[in-house]
Coordinates of C-alpha atoms and ligand atoms in Angstrom, one line a residue:
M1 CA 12.3 -65.0 8.5
S2 CA 13.5 -66.5 5.3
F3 CA 15.9 -65.2 2.8
V4 CA 17.1 -66.2 -0.7
V5 CA 20.5 -65.4 -2.1
G6 CA 21.8 -66.1 -5.6
T7 CA 25.1 -66.5 -7.3
A8 CA 26.3 -64.5 -10.2
G9 CA 29.4 -64.5 -12.3
H10 CA 31.3 -65.7 -15.3
I11 CA 31.5 -69.3 -16.4
D12 CA 33.9 -71.5 -14.5
H13 CA 34.7 -68.9 -11.9
G14 CA 33.8 -71.3 -9.1
K15 CA 30.2 -70.5 -8.2
S16 CA 28.9 -74.0 -7.8
T17 CA 32.1 -75.2 -6.2
L18 CA 31.8 -72.4 -3.6
I19 CA 28.1 -73.4 -2.9
T20 CA 29.1 -77.0 -2.4
A21 CA 32.0 -76.0 -0.1
L22 CA 29.6 -73.8 1.9
T23 CA 26.6 -76.1 2.1
G24 CA 27.7 -79.6 1.3
I25 CA 25.1 -79.7 -1.4
D26 CA 26.1 -79.9 -5.0
P27 CA 23.8 -77.6 -6.9
D28 CA 24.7 -79.2 -10.2
R29 CA 22.1 -81.9 -10.2
L30 CA 21.8 -82.7 -14.0
E31 CA 23.8 -85.6 -15.4
E32 CA 24.9 -83.3 -18.3
E33 CA 26.2 -80.7 -15.8
K34 CA 28.4 -83.3 -14.1
R35 CA 29.7 -84.6 -17.4
R36 CA 30.5 -81.1 -18.9
G37 CA 31.6 -79.7 -15.5
M38 CA 29.4 -76.7 -15.9
T39 CA 26.1 -75.4 -14.7
I40 CA 23.4 -75.4 -17.3
D41 CA 20.2 -74.8 -15.3
L42 CA 19.4 -73.3 -11.9
G43 CA 20.7 -75.3 -8.9
F44 CA 19.4 -75.0 -5.4
A45 CA 20.9 -75.4 -1.9
Y46 CA 20.5 -74.0 1.5
L47 CA 22.9 -72.7 4.1
P48 CA 22.5 -72.6 7.9
L49 CA 24.3 -69.4 9.1
P50 CA 26.0 -69.0 12.5
S51 CA 23.0 -67.2 13.9
G52 CA 20.7 -70.1 13.0
R53 CA 19.3 -68.3 10.0
L54 CA 18.6 -70.7 7.1
V55 CA 19.2 -69.2 3.7
G56 CA 18.0 -70.6 0.4
I57 CA 20.5 -70.4 -2.4
V58 CA 20.0 -70.3 -6.1
D59 CA 23.0 -71.1 -8.2
V60 CA 23.0 -69.8 -11.7
P61 CA 25.0 -70.8 -14.8
G62 CA 27.7 -68.5 -16.0
H63 CA 27.7 -69.5 -19.7
A64 CA 26.4 -66.8 -22.0
R65 CA 24.2 -69.3 -23.7
F66 CA 22.3 -70.0 -20.5
I67 CA 21.7 -66.4 -19.6
R68 CA 17.9 -67.1 -19.8
N69 CA 18.2 -69.6 -17.0
M70 CA 20.3 -67.2 -15.0
L71 CA 17.5 -64.6 -15.5
A72 CA 14.9 -67.0 -14.1
G73 CA 17.0 -67.4 -11.0
V74 CA 17.6 -63.8 -10.0
H75 CA 14.0 -62.8 -9.2
G76 CA 13.1 -62.4 -5.6
L77 CA 16.7 -62.4 -4.3
D78 CA 17.5 -60.7 -1.1
A79 CA 21.2 -60.6 -1.9
V80 CA 23.7 -61.6 -4.6
L81 CA 27.0 -63.5 -4.2
L82 CA 29.0 -62.2 -7.2
V83 CA 31.8 -64.6 -7.8
V84 CA 35.0 -63.6 -9.7
A85 CA 37.9 -66.1 -10.2
A86 CA 41.1 -64.6 -8.9
D87 CA 43.1 -66.0 -11.8
E88 CA 40.8 -64.5 -14.5
G89 CA 39.3 -61.3 -13.0
V90 CA 36.3 -59.5 -14.4
M91 CA 35.0 -61.3 -17.6
P92 CA 32.1 -60.7 -20.0
Q93 CA 29.4 -62.5 -17.9
T94 CA 30.7 -60.9 -14.7
V95 CA 29.7 -57.6 -16.4
E96 CA 26.5 -58.9 -17.9
H97 CA 25.3 -60.5 -14.7
L98 CA 26.1 -57.3 -12.9
E99 CA 24.1 -55.4 -15.4
I100 CA 21.2 -57.6 -14.8
V101 CA 21.5 -57.3 -11.0
D102 CA 21.7 -53.6 -11.5
L103 CA 18.6 -53.4 -13.8
L104 CA 16.7 -55.5 -11.2
D105 CA 18.0 -53.0 -8.6
I106 CA 19.4 -55.6 -6.2
R107 CA 21.6 -53.7 -3.8
R108 CA 22.7 -56.2 -1.2
G109 CA 25.4 -58.8 -1.6
L110 CA 29.0 -59.8 -1.3
A111 CA 31.6 -59.7 -4.1
L112 CA 33.8 -62.8 -3.7
V113 CA 37.2 -63.1 -5.4
T114 CA 37.5 -66.9 -5.3
K115 CA 40.2 -69.4 -6.2
V116 CA 42.6 -67.2 -4.3
D117 CA 44.7 -70.3 -3.8
L118 CA 45.8 -69.9 -7.4
V119 CA 47.2 -66.4 -7.3
E120 CA 49.9 -64.3 -5.7
E121 CA 49.1 -61.4 -3.4
D122 CA 49.8 -58.6 -5.8
W123 CA 47.8 -60.1 -8.6
L124 CA 44.9 -60.5 -6.1
E125 CA 45.2 -56.7 -5.4
L126 CA 44.9 -55.9 -9.1
V127 CA 41.9 -58.1 -9.5
T128 CA 40.3 -56.6 -6.5
A129 CA 40.9 -53.1 -7.7
E130 CA 39.4 -53.9 -11.1
L131 CA 36.4 -55.6 -9.5
S132 CA 35.8 -52.6 -7.2
E133 CA 35.8 -50.3 -10.2
T134 CA 33.3 -52.5 -12.1
L135 CA 31.0 -52.7 -9.1
G136 CA 31.1 -48.9 -8.7
R137 CA 28.9 -48.5 -11.8
T138 CA 26.2 -50.8 -10.5
S139 CA 23.6 -51.2 -7.7
L140 CA 26.2 -53.4 -5.9
R141 CA 28.6 -50.4 -5.5
D142 CA 28.6 -50.6 -1.7
V143 CA 29.1 -54.3 -1.2
P144 CA 32.3 -55.7 0.4
I145 CA 34.9 -57.7 -1.6
L146 CA 36.1 -60.8 0.1
P147 CA 38.9 -63.2 -1.0
V148 CA 37.9 -66.9 -0.7
S149 CA 38.9 -70.3 -1.8
A150 CA 36.6 -73.3 -2.1
L151 CA 39.6 -75.5 -2.3
T152 CA 41.4 -74.4 0.9
G153 CA 38.3 -73.1 2.7
Q154 CA 40.0 -69.7 3.1
G155 CA 37.5 -66.9 3.9
L156 CA 34.5 -69.1 4.1
D157 CA 33.8 -68.4 7.8
E158 CA 34.1 -64.8 7.2
L159 CA 31.8 -65.1 4.2
K160 CA 29.1 -66.7 6.4
A161 CA 29.6 -64.1 9.1
R162 CA 29.3 -61.3 6.6
L163 CA 26.2 -62.8 5.0
D164 CA 24.6 -63.3 8.4
A165 CA 25.3 -59.7 9.3
L166 CA 23.9 -58.6 5.9
L167 CA 20.7 -60.5 6.3
A168 CA 20.3 -59.3 9.9
E169 CA 19.8 -55.9 8.4
T170 CA 17.6 -57.0 5.5
P171 CA 13.9 -56.3 6.0
A172 CA 11.5 -59.2 5.7
R173 CA 9.7 -59.5 2.4
E174 CA 6.4 -57.7 2.3
D175 CA 3.3 -59.8 2.9
R176 CA 0.7 -58.4 0.5
R177 CA -1.6 -61.4 1.2
R178 CA -1.4 -62.2 -2.5
P179 CA 1.1 -65.0 -2.7
R180 CA 2.9 -65.6 -6.0
L181 CA 5.2 -68.5 -6.7
P182 CA 6.9 -67.9 -10.1
I183 CA 7.8 -71.5 -11.0
D184 CA 11.4 -72.2 -11.8
R185 CA 11.4 -76.0 -11.7
V186 CA 8.9 -78.8 -12.2
F187 CA 9.5 -82.4 -11.4
T188 CA 7.8 -85.5 -10.1
I189 CA 8.4 -87.6 -7.0
S190 CA 7.1 -91.1 -7.2
G191 CA 4.2 -91.6 -4.9
F192 CA 3.6 -87.8 -4.6
G193 CA 3.2 -86.6 -8.1
T194 CA 4.0 -83.1 -9.4
V195 CA 6.2 -80.8 -7.5
V196 CA 7.0 -77.2 -8.4
T197 CA 9.6 -74.9 -6.8
G198 CA 10.2 -71.2 -6.8
T199 CA 10.9 -68.2 -4.6
L200 CA 7.7 -67.2 -3.0
V201 CA 6.8 -63.5 -3.0
D202 CA 3.9 -61.2 -1.8
G203 CA 2.2 -63.7 0.5
S204 CA 2.1 -67.1 2.2
L205 CA 1.0 -70.5 1.0
K206 CA -0.7 -73.1 3.1
V207 CA -1.0 -76.8 2.8
G208 CA -4.5 -77.9 1.7
E209 CA -5.4 -74.7 -0.1
E210 CA -6.7 -74.4 -3.6
V211 CA -4.5 -72.4 -5.9
E212 CA -4.4 -71.5 -9.6
L213 CA -1.7 -71.8 -12.2
Q214 CA -1.4 -68.8 -14.4
P215 CA -1.7 -68.2 -17.3
S216 CA -3.3 -71.6 -17.8
G217 CA -5.9 -70.9 -15.1
R218 CA -5.8 -74.5 -14.0
R219 CA -7.0 -75.1 -10.4
V220 CA -4.9 -77.3 -8.2
R221 CA -4.5 -78.1 -4.6
I222 CA -1.4 -77.9 -2.5
R223 CA -0.9 -81.3 -1.0
G224 CA 2.4 -80.5 0.8
L225 CA 5.0 -77.8 1.2
Q226 CA 8.7 -78.1 1.8
Q227 CA 11.4 -75.6 2.6
H228 CA 15.0 -76.6 2.6
G229 CA 14.0 -80.3 2.7
Q230 CA 11.7 -79.9 5.7
R231 CA 7.9 -80.3 5.5
V232 CA 6.1 -77.2 6.5
E233 CA 2.4 -76.2 6.9
H234 CA 3.0 -72.6 5.9
A235 CA 5.5 -71.0 3.5
R236 CA 6.2 -67.3 4.0
P237 CA 7.1 -64.7 1.4
G238 CA 10.8 -64.4 0.6
S239 CA 11.6 -68.1 0.9
R240 CA 12.4 -71.0 -1.4
V241 CA 9.4 -73.3 -1.6
A242 CA 8.6 -76.7 -3.1
A243 CA 4.9 -77.3 -3.5
N244 CA 3.5 -80.7 -4.1
L245 CA 0.4 -80.2 -6.3
V246 CA -2.7 -82.3 -6.8
G247 CA -4.6 -82.0 -10.0
V248 CA -1.9 -81.4 -12.6
E249 CA 0.6 -83.5 -14.5
K250 CA 4.3 -82.5 -14.7
E251 CA 3.8 -82.1 -18.5
D252 CA 1.2 -79.4 -18.0
V253 CA 3.3 -77.0 -15.9
R254 CA 6.4 -75.1 -17.0
R255 CA 8.8 -72.6 -15.8
G256 CA 7.3 -69.1 -16.1
E257 CA 3.9 -70.1 -14.8
V258 CA 2.8 -68.6 -11.5
L259 CA 1.1 -70.3 -8.7
A260 CA -1.3 -67.9 -6.9
H261 CA -4.7 -67.8 -5.1
P262 CA -7.5 -68.1 -7.6
G263 CA -8.3 -64.9 -9.4
T264 CA -5.6 -62.8 -7.8
V265 CA -3.0 -62.6 -10.5
P266 CA -4.6 -62.6 -13.9
A267 CA -2.6 -63.1 -17.0
T268 CA -2.0 -60.2 -19.4
R269 CA -0.7 -59.7 -22.9
R270 CA 0.1 -56.0 -22.6
V271 CA 2.0 -54.1 -20.0
D272 CA 3.1 -50.5 -19.5
A273 CA 6.6 -50.0 -18.1
S274 CA 9.3 -47.5 -17.2
V275 CA 12.5 -48.6 -18.9
R276 CA 16.1 -47.7 -18.5
V277 CA 18.5 -48.6 -21.3
L278 CA 22.0 -49.7 -20.2
S279 CA 24.6 -47.0 -20.8
G280 CA 26.8 -49.8 -22.3
S281 CA 24.0 -51.2 -24.4
P282 CA 25.1 -52.0 -28.0
R283 CA 21.7 -50.7 -29.3
S284 CA 19.1 -48.2 -28.4
L285 CA 15.6 -49.5 -27.6
R286 CA 13.8 -48.7 -30.9
H287 CA 10.0 -48.2 -31.3
G288 CA 8.7 -51.5 -32.6
A289 CA 11.7 -53.5 -31.5
Q290 CA 11.3 -57.2 -30.9
V291 CA 12.7 -58.0 -27.5
L292 CA 12.6 -60.7 -24.9
L293 CA 11.0 -59.8 -21.6
H294 CA 12.4 -61.5 -18.6
T295 CA 10.5 -61.1 -15.4
G296 CA 10.0 -63.5 -12.5
T297 CA 10.8 -66.8 -14.1
I298 CA 9.1 -65.7 -17.3
E299 CA 10.7 -65.3 -20.7
V300 CA 8.4 -64.0 -23.3
P301 CA 8.9 -62.3 -26.7
A302 CA 7.6 -58.8 -26.8
R303 CA 7.2 -55.8 -29.1
A304 CA 8.2 -52.5 -27.6
I305 CA 6.0 -49.5 -28.3
V306 CA 8.0 -46.5 -27.3
L307 CA 5.5 -43.9 -26.1
A308 CA 7.6 -40.8 -26.6
G309 CA 10.1 -40.4 -29.4
D310 CA 11.3 -43.1 -31.7
E311 CA 13.8 -44.8 -29.5
I312 CA 15.3 -44.7 -26.0
E313 CA 19.0 -44.3 -26.4
A314 CA 21.7 -46.1 -24.4
G315 CA 21.9 -44.5 -21.0
G316 CA 18.4 -43.0 -21.4
S317 CA 15.0 -43.9 -19.9
G318 CA 11.4 -43.6 -20.8
W319 CA 7.9 -45.2 -21.0
V320 CA 7.0 -48.2 -23.1
Q321 CA 4.1 -50.4 -23.7
L322 CA 5.0 -54.0 -24.4
Y323 CA 2.8 -56.3 -26.5
L324 CA 3.6 -59.8 -25.3
G325 CA 3.7 -62.9 -27.5
R326 CA 1.5 -64.8 -25.0
P327 CA -0.3 -64.1 -21.8
V328 CA 1.8 -64.1 -18.7
A329 CA 1.0 -63.5 -15.0
V330 CA 2.9 -60.5 -13.7
S331 CA 2.2 -57.7 -11.2
E332 CA 2.6 -54.0 -11.0
G333 CA 6.0 -53.1 -9.5
D334 CA 7.7 -56.2 -10.9
R335 CA 11.2 -55.6 -12.1
F336 CA 12.2 -56.9 -15.5
V337 CA 15.0 -57.2 -18.0
L338 CA 14.8 -56.7 -21.8
R339 CA 17.1 -58.6 -24.1
L340 CA 17.6 -58.6 -27.8
P341 CA 17.2 -62.1 -29.3
T342 CA 19.9 -61.9 -32.1
P343 CA 22.6 -61.1 -31.5
S344 CA 21.7 -61.8 -28.0
A345 CA 22.3 -58.9 -25.7
T346 CA 20.9 -57.5 -22.5
I347 CA 19.9 -53.9 -23.3
A348 CA 17.4 -52.6 -20.8
G349 CA 15.3 -53.2 -17.7
G350 CA 12.8 -51.5 -15.6
T351 CA 9.6 -51.7 -13.6
L352 CA 6.1 -52.7 -14.6
A353 CA 3.7 -49.8 -14.0
D354 CA 0.4 -51.2 -15.3
V355 CA -0.3 -54.8 -16.2
N356 CA -3.7 -54.2 -17.7
P357 CA -3.3 -51.0 -19.8
R358 CA -5.3 -49.7 -22.7
R359 CA -3.6 -49.2 -26.0
H360 CA -2.1 -45.7 -25.9
P361 CA -1.7 -43.0 -28.5
R362 CA 2.0 -42.3 -28.9
H363 CA 3.6 -38.9 -28.3
D364 CA 0.8 -38.0 -25.9
E365 CA 2.2 -36.6 -22.7
R366 CA -1.0 -37.3 -20.8
V367 CA -0.2 -41.0 -21.2
W368 CA 3.1 -40.9 -19.5
E369 CA 2.1 -38.3 -17.0
S370 CA -0.6 -40.7 -15.9
L371 CA 1.9 -43.6 -15.8
E372 CA 4.2 -41.5 -13.7
R373 CA 1.5 -40.7 -11.2
R374 CA 0.5 -44.3 -11.2
A375 CA 4.1 -45.4 -10.6
A376 CA 4.3 -42.9 -7.8
G377 CA 1.4 -44.6 -6.0
D378 CA -1.7 -43.0 -7.4
V379 CA -2.9 -46.3 -8.8
L380 CA -6.6 -46.0 -8.0
Q381 CA -7.0 -42.6 -9.6
E382 CA -5.0 -43.5 -12.7
E383 CA -6.8 -46.9 -13.0
L384 CA -10.2 -45.0 -12.9
R385 CA -9.2 -42.9 -15.9
K386 CA -9.1 -46.1 -18.0
Y387 CA -12.9 -46.5 -17.8
P388 CA -14.7 -43.8 -19.9
R389 CA -18.0 -45.6 -19.1
G390 CA -17.3 -45.8 -15.4
I391 CA -16.5 -48.8 -13.1
T392 CA -18.0 -50.0 -9.9
V393 CA -16.2 -49.4 -6.7
Q394 CA -15.8 -53.2 -6.4
G395 CA -14.4 -53.5 -9.9
L396 CA -11.9 -50.7 -9.3
L397 CA -10.7 -52.3 -6.1
K398 CA -10.4 -55.6 -7.9
A399 CA -8.5 -54.2 -10.9
T400 CA -6.0 -52.5 -8.6
L401 CA -5.9 -55.3 -6.1
A402 CA -6.5 -52.8 -3.4
D403 CA -9.1 -54.7 -1.3
G404 CA -10.0 -52.2 1.4
A405 CA -8.8 -49.0 -0.2
D406 CA -10.7 -45.7 0.5
V407 CA -12.4 -44.5 -2.7
S408 CA -13.9 -41.5 -1.0
T409 CA -10.7 -39.4 -1.5
L410 CA -10.6 -40.1 -5.3
D411 CA -11.2 -37.2 -7.7
A412 CA -14.3 -39.0 -9.0
R413 CA -18.0 -38.6 -9.6
R414 CA -20.0 -41.2 -7.8
A415 CA -23.4 -42.5 -9.0
G416 CA -24.6 -45.3 -6.7
Q417 CA -21.9 -48.0 -6.8
W418 CA -20.4 -46.5 -9.9
L419 CA -17.3 -44.3 -10.1
F420 CA -16.4 -41.9 -13.0
A421 CA -13.2 -40.0 -13.5
P422 CA -13.9 -36.3 -14.1
E423 CA -13.1 -36.6 -17.8
A424 CA -15.4 -39.6 -18.1
W425 CA -18.3 -37.8 -16.3
A426 CA -17.8 -34.7 -18.5
G427 CA -17.9 -37.0 -21.6
I428 CA -21.2 -38.6 -20.4
T429 CA -22.8 -35.2 -19.6
G430 CA -21.8 -33.9 -23.0
R431 CA -23.2 -36.9 -24.8
V432 CA -26.5 -36.6 -22.8
R433 CA -26.8 -32.9 -23.6
R434 CA -26.1 -33.4 -27.3
A435 CA -28.6 -36.3 -27.5
L436 CA -31.4 -34.4 -25.8
E437 CA -30.7 -31.2 -27.9
E438 CA -31.0 -33.2 -31.0
Y439 CA -34.1 -34.9 -29.8
H440 CA -35.8 -31.7 -28.9
R441 CA -35.0 -30.2 -32.2
V442 CA -36.5 -33.2 -34.1
H443 CA -39.4 -33.6 -31.8
P444 CA -40.4 -30.2 -30.5
L445 CA -43.9 -31.4 -29.5
R446 CA -42.6 -34.2 -27.3
A447 CA -41.9 -33.6 -23.6
G448 CA -38.6 -35.5 -23.9
M449 CA -36.7 -38.6 -24.9
P450 CA -38.0 -41.9 -23.6
R451 CA -35.6 -43.3 -21.0
E452 CA -34.9 -46.5 -23.0
E453 CA -33.7 -44.5 -25.9
L454 CA -31.2 -42.5 -23.9
K455 CA -30.1 -45.7 -22.3
S456 CA -29.2 -47.3 -25.6
R457 CA -27.7 -44.1 -26.9
L458 CA -25.4 -43.7 -23.9
G459 CA -24.0 -47.2 -24.0
L460 CA -23.2 -47.4 -20.3
A461 CA -23.3 -50.7 -18.6
P462 CA -27.1 -51.3 -18.1
P463 CA -26.8 -51.3 -14.2
A464 CA -25.0 -48.0 -14.4
F465 CA -27.8 -46.2 -16.2
T466 CA -30.3 -45.6 -13.4
P467 CA -27.8 -44.3 -10.9
V468 CA -26.2 -42.1 -13.6
L469 CA -29.6 -40.7 -14.6
A470 CA -30.4 -39.9 -11.0
E471 CA -27.1 -38.1 -10.7
L472 CA -27.7 -36.2 -13.9
A473 CA -31.2 -35.2 -12.8
S474 CA -29.9 -34.0 -9.4
D475 CA -27.1 -31.9 -10.9
G476 CA -29.6 -30.3 -13.3
T477 CA -28.2 -31.7 -16.5
L478 CA -31.6 -33.1 -17.4
A479 CA -35.1 -33.3 -16.1
D480 CA -37.1 -36.4 -15.8
R481 CA -40.6 -35.5 -16.9
G482 CA -42.7 -38.5 -16.1
G483 CA -40.3 -41.0 -17.6
E484 CA -39.4 -38.7 -20.5
L485 CA -36.0 -37.0 -20.3
A486 CA -35.5 -33.4 -21.3
L487 CA -33.1 -30.6 -21.0
P488 CA -34.4 -28.5 -18.1
S489 CA -34.8 -25.6 -20.5
H490 CA -36.9 -27.5 -23.0
Q491 CA -40.5 -26.2 -23.5
V492 CA -42.9 -28.0 -25.7
Q493 CA -43.4 -25.7 -28.7
I494 CA -47.0 -25.7 -29.9
D495 CA -48.8 -23.1 -31.8
S496 CA -52.4 -23.1 -30.5
G497 CA -53.5 -20.2 -32.7
A498 CA -56.6 -20.6 -34.9
G499 CA -56.3 -22.4 -38.2
G500 CA -53.9 -25.2 -37.1
P501 CA -54.9 -28.6 -35.8
A502 CA -54.2 -27.5 -32.2
G503 CA -56.3 -24.4 -32.6
R504 CA -59.1 -26.3 -34.1
L505 CA -59.0 -28.9 -31.4
L506 CA -59.3 -26.2 -28.6
E507 CA -62.1 -24.6 -30.6
I508 CA -64.1 -27.8 -30.9
L509 CA -63.6 -28.8 -27.2
G510 CA -64.2 -25.3 -25.9
G511 CA -67.3 -24.8 -28.0
H512 CA -69.3 -27.3 -26.0
G513 CA -68.6 -26.1 -22.5
F514 CA -68.9 -29.0 -20.0
A515 CA -70.2 -31.4 -22.6
P516 CA -67.5 -31.7 -25.2
P517 CA -67.4 -34.4 -27.8
S518 CA -65.2 -37.4 -26.9
L519 CA -61.5 -36.6 -27.3
P520 CA -60.9 -39.1 -30.1
E521 CA -63.9 -37.7 -32.0
A522 CA -62.6 -34.1 -31.5
M523 CA -59.1 -35.1 -32.6
R524 CA -60.5 -36.7 -35.7
E525 CA -62.5 -33.6 -36.5
A526 CA -59.6 -31.3 -35.9
G527 CA -57.0 -33.5 -37.6
A528 CA -54.9 -33.3 -34.4
S529 CA -52.4 -36.1 -33.5
V530 CA -51.8 -37.6 -30.1
E531 CA -48.6 -35.6 -30.1
V532 CA -50.6 -32.4 -30.4
V533 CA -52.8 -33.4 -27.5
R534 CA -49.8 -34.2 -25.4
A535 CA -48.1 -30.9 -26.3
L536 CA -51.3 -28.9 -25.5
A537 CA -51.6 -30.7 -22.2
Q538 CA -47.9 -30.1 -21.5
K539 CA -48.3 -26.4 -22.3
G540 CA -51.4 -26.3 -20.1
D541 CA -53.9 -25.3 -22.8
L542 CA -55.8 -28.5 -22.4
V543 CA -56.5 -30.8 -19.5
R544 CA -57.0 -34.5 -20.1
L545 CA -59.5 -35.8 -17.6
S546 CA -59.5 -39.3 -18.9
E547 CA -58.8 -41.3 -22.0
D548 CA -61.7 -39.7 -23.8
V549 CA -62.6 -36.6 -22.0
A550 CA -60.6 -33.4 -22.3
F551 CA -61.5 -29.8 -21.2
T552 CA -59.9 -26.7 -22.4
R553 CA -58.0 -24.8 -19.7
A554 CA -60.8 -22.3 -19.3
T555 CA -63.5 -25.0 -19.0
Y556 CA -61.5 -26.9 -16.5
D557 CA -60.9 -23.8 -14.4
Q558 CA -64.6 -23.1 -14.5
A559 CA -65.4 -26.6 -13.5
L560 CA -62.9 -26.5 -10.7
A561 CA -64.3 -23.3 -9.4
L562 CA -67.8 -24.8 -9.4
V563 CA -66.6 -27.8 -7.4
R564 CA -65.0 -25.5 -4.8
E565 CA -68.1 -23.4 -4.6
M566 CA -70.4 -26.4 -4.2
V567 CA -68.2 -27.8 -1.5
A568 CA -68.1 -24.5 0.3
S569 CA -71.9 -24.2 0.3
E570 CA -73.0 -27.8 0.6
G571 CA -70.1 -29.3 2.4
S572 CA -69.5 -31.9 -0.4
V573 CA -70.3 -32.8 -4.0
T574 CA -71.5 -36.0 -5.6
V575 CA -71.6 -37.0 -9.3
A576 CA -75.3 -36.3 -9.2
T577 CA -75.2 -32.8 -7.7
M578 CA -72.3 -31.8 -10.0
R579 CA -74.1 -33.2 -13.0
D580 CA -77.1 -30.9 -12.2
R581 CA -74.9 -28.0 -11.5
M582 CA -72.8 -28.4 -14.7
G583 CA -75.7 -29.3 -16.9
A584 CA -73.6 -32.1 -18.3
S585 CA -73.9 -35.8 -18.8
R586 CA -72.5 -38.3 -16.3
R587 CA -69.4 -39.1 -18.4
P588 CA -67.5 -35.8 -18.2
V589 CA -68.6 -35.2 -14.6
L590 CA -67.3 -38.6 -13.5
A591 CA -64.0 -38.0 -15.4
L592 CA -63.6 -34.6 -13.8
L593 CA -64.1 -35.8 -10.2
E594 CA -61.9 -38.8 -10.7
Y595 CA -59.3 -36.5 -12.1
L596 CA -59.6 -34.2 -9.1
D597 CA -59.2 -37.2 -6.8
A598 CA -56.1 -38.3 -8.7
Q599 CA -54.7 -34.7 -8.5
R600 CA -55.4 -34.8 -4.7
I601 CA -57.6 -31.8 -4.9
T602 CA -60.7 -33.7 -3.7
R603 CA -61.0 -36.8 -1.6
R604 CA -63.7 -39.4 -1.8
V605 CA -65.8 -40.3 1.2
G606 CA -68.4 -42.8 0.1
D607 CA -70.5 -41.1 -2.6
Q608 CA -69.3 -37.7 -1.5
R609 CA -66.3 -35.7 -2.4
V610 CA -64.7 -33.1 -0.1
L611 CA -61.7 -30.8 -0.7
R612 CA -58.4 -32.0 0.7
Ligands
GTP701 N1 41.9 -74.0 -7.3 C1 40.6 -73.8 -7.2 N2 39.8 -74.2 -8.1 C2 38.5 -74.0 -8.0 C3 38.0 -73.2 -6.9 N3 36.6 -73.1 -7.0 C4 36.3 -73.8 -8.2 N4 37.4 -74.3 -8.8 C5 37.4 -75.0 -10.0 O1 36.9 -74.2 -11.0 C6 36.2 -75.0 -12.0 C7 34.9 -74.4 -12.2 O2 34.1 -74.4 -11.0 P1 32.5 -74.3 -11.0 O3 32.2 -74.3 -9.6 O4 31.9 -75.4 -11.8 O5 32.4 -73.0 -11.7 P2 31.0 -72.2 -12.0 O6 31.2 -70.8 -11.7 O7 29.9 -72.9 -11.2 O8 30.8 -72.5 -13.5 P3 29.4 -72.4 -14.3 O9 28.3 -72.9 -13.4 O10 29.5 -73.2 -15.5 O11 29.2 -70.9 -14.7 C8 36.1 -76.4 -11.4 O12 37.1 -77.2 -12.0 C9 36.5 -76.2 -10.0 O13 37.1 -77.3 -9.4 C10 38.9 -72.8 -5.9 O14 38.6 -72.1 -5.0 N5 40.2 -73.0 -6.1
MG702 MG1 28.2 -73.6 -11.8

């Protein structure tokens, strides 16, 4: 099991010196750091503890100007070593670093009063009391306070023993099989090329595998991995990792990018988050405020959309949507800190709840209720709500990174591979009803709307249409009448009374018994349109036997009765016997028998037809 701990504390309070005394490694590696005697950027070391446990250490700068570097160093920490110099006591960045640790909700650590060689016993007591009080307001309220000195070595053994005991009780980092390495350093090693380092979370990395840098999307391969200066084949979550990459130049990678398996951690420019504003914040978090979002090793400008009210006051909390200045790769559940750029101040922090949200209306409680349920673990159901046109099961699982999750328990309507939230389904049903009502009103003679028309009106993803239609037909929202879609209640309205084209058509056809004029001819004579014919057929007043032969209902019933009678007496009918019996020409008789075959009333056996 691997762990990572980080330092925190005011400038010059002895953080780096303490790390050197503990590990023999000087975390201040930059020439400028040596010259100025201060830490500027993150430094790294590792410490073997008495139990054999190896701990990665991230040393941060205390100077207020380098707070952004400090912020890149505190992600993924198992514990914090808060360092306070005995001669100075609690100072501004002691407080600010503690606030950041608190906003990130890091609860484990040790508070170290260092440089004890410089002070008297009673002064040390005062400083300890002050520190204890300061810690009491933060997530580190329960950590022990130890006096130490890097100079004399006082307390260092106890420090290691305490840290060892602390980590023995620290659970291993969760392996979500979705490794993310938020990059905090990029450099080159001659002969090897580009190396990136970071604290690995959420999964393991392997030598040889293909990975992706986000947000650039660049694909690279891991040539080698190192942990604490040792080559390894596997790096586990919760450890400091250096990855040697093939396929990218040093110049093309920077802090804030994330190394992940391809396609698993997409970049986003919008996130929803729950936010808590520090009670000591100099300002409230106003709607529309320009802030800096720090999460993982990312620092990105953002605009805060306060979803309820116009601001979140100091000490208060609420939901915000953040519009980011550029795409970044983050995950739901990630902790973050918000700072104001000028004058620079840490004001708030929280947890990301949705990294691919829609734009929200403000002051709409449904929005934060949904976010609350999502944050409470109802991710699939709340994600589904974002798709008014439905989403495939696979798409939903991908969007929520919930590979094998069970979708059968969701409150959802399923149509084939498609899932719809109840509101989405109600929306679709409503649109279908309105479209069909309108269509029936405009086209009362038509059986229904052509499929393709409804398809384009509904605007669903094309593959969703057929399963949705089947579902709508099975729940009785619509009826599929031979490819035309209608409300189940729809009846073709045709007035077949005398005088109108429909009436005339029936009159002309009916007037000639079994030998009517051809249908096109009769239509011309009656002035009846194709629609009228279709409507009459639909209503049942007319039976279309073929393209050009139609009988009135009465004629058809008579003809059918004749067929039944003939079969009953003769055993079968043929075109010839029926022609004689009906006293008609061959054309309508053939059309009639073929129609009866098609209707599965008769069956053809050679020249003969028998009843089925
Ligand atoms: N007497 C004494 N001096 C110390 C001790 N620890 C550190 N110092 C001195 O304090 C000064 C600052 O130490 P650093 O370790 O650079 O302090 P830091 O907290 O890392 O400072 P930044 O990284 O710039 O925030 C150096 O001159 C150290 O020699 C100690 O235990 N006793
Ligand atoms: Mg330092």
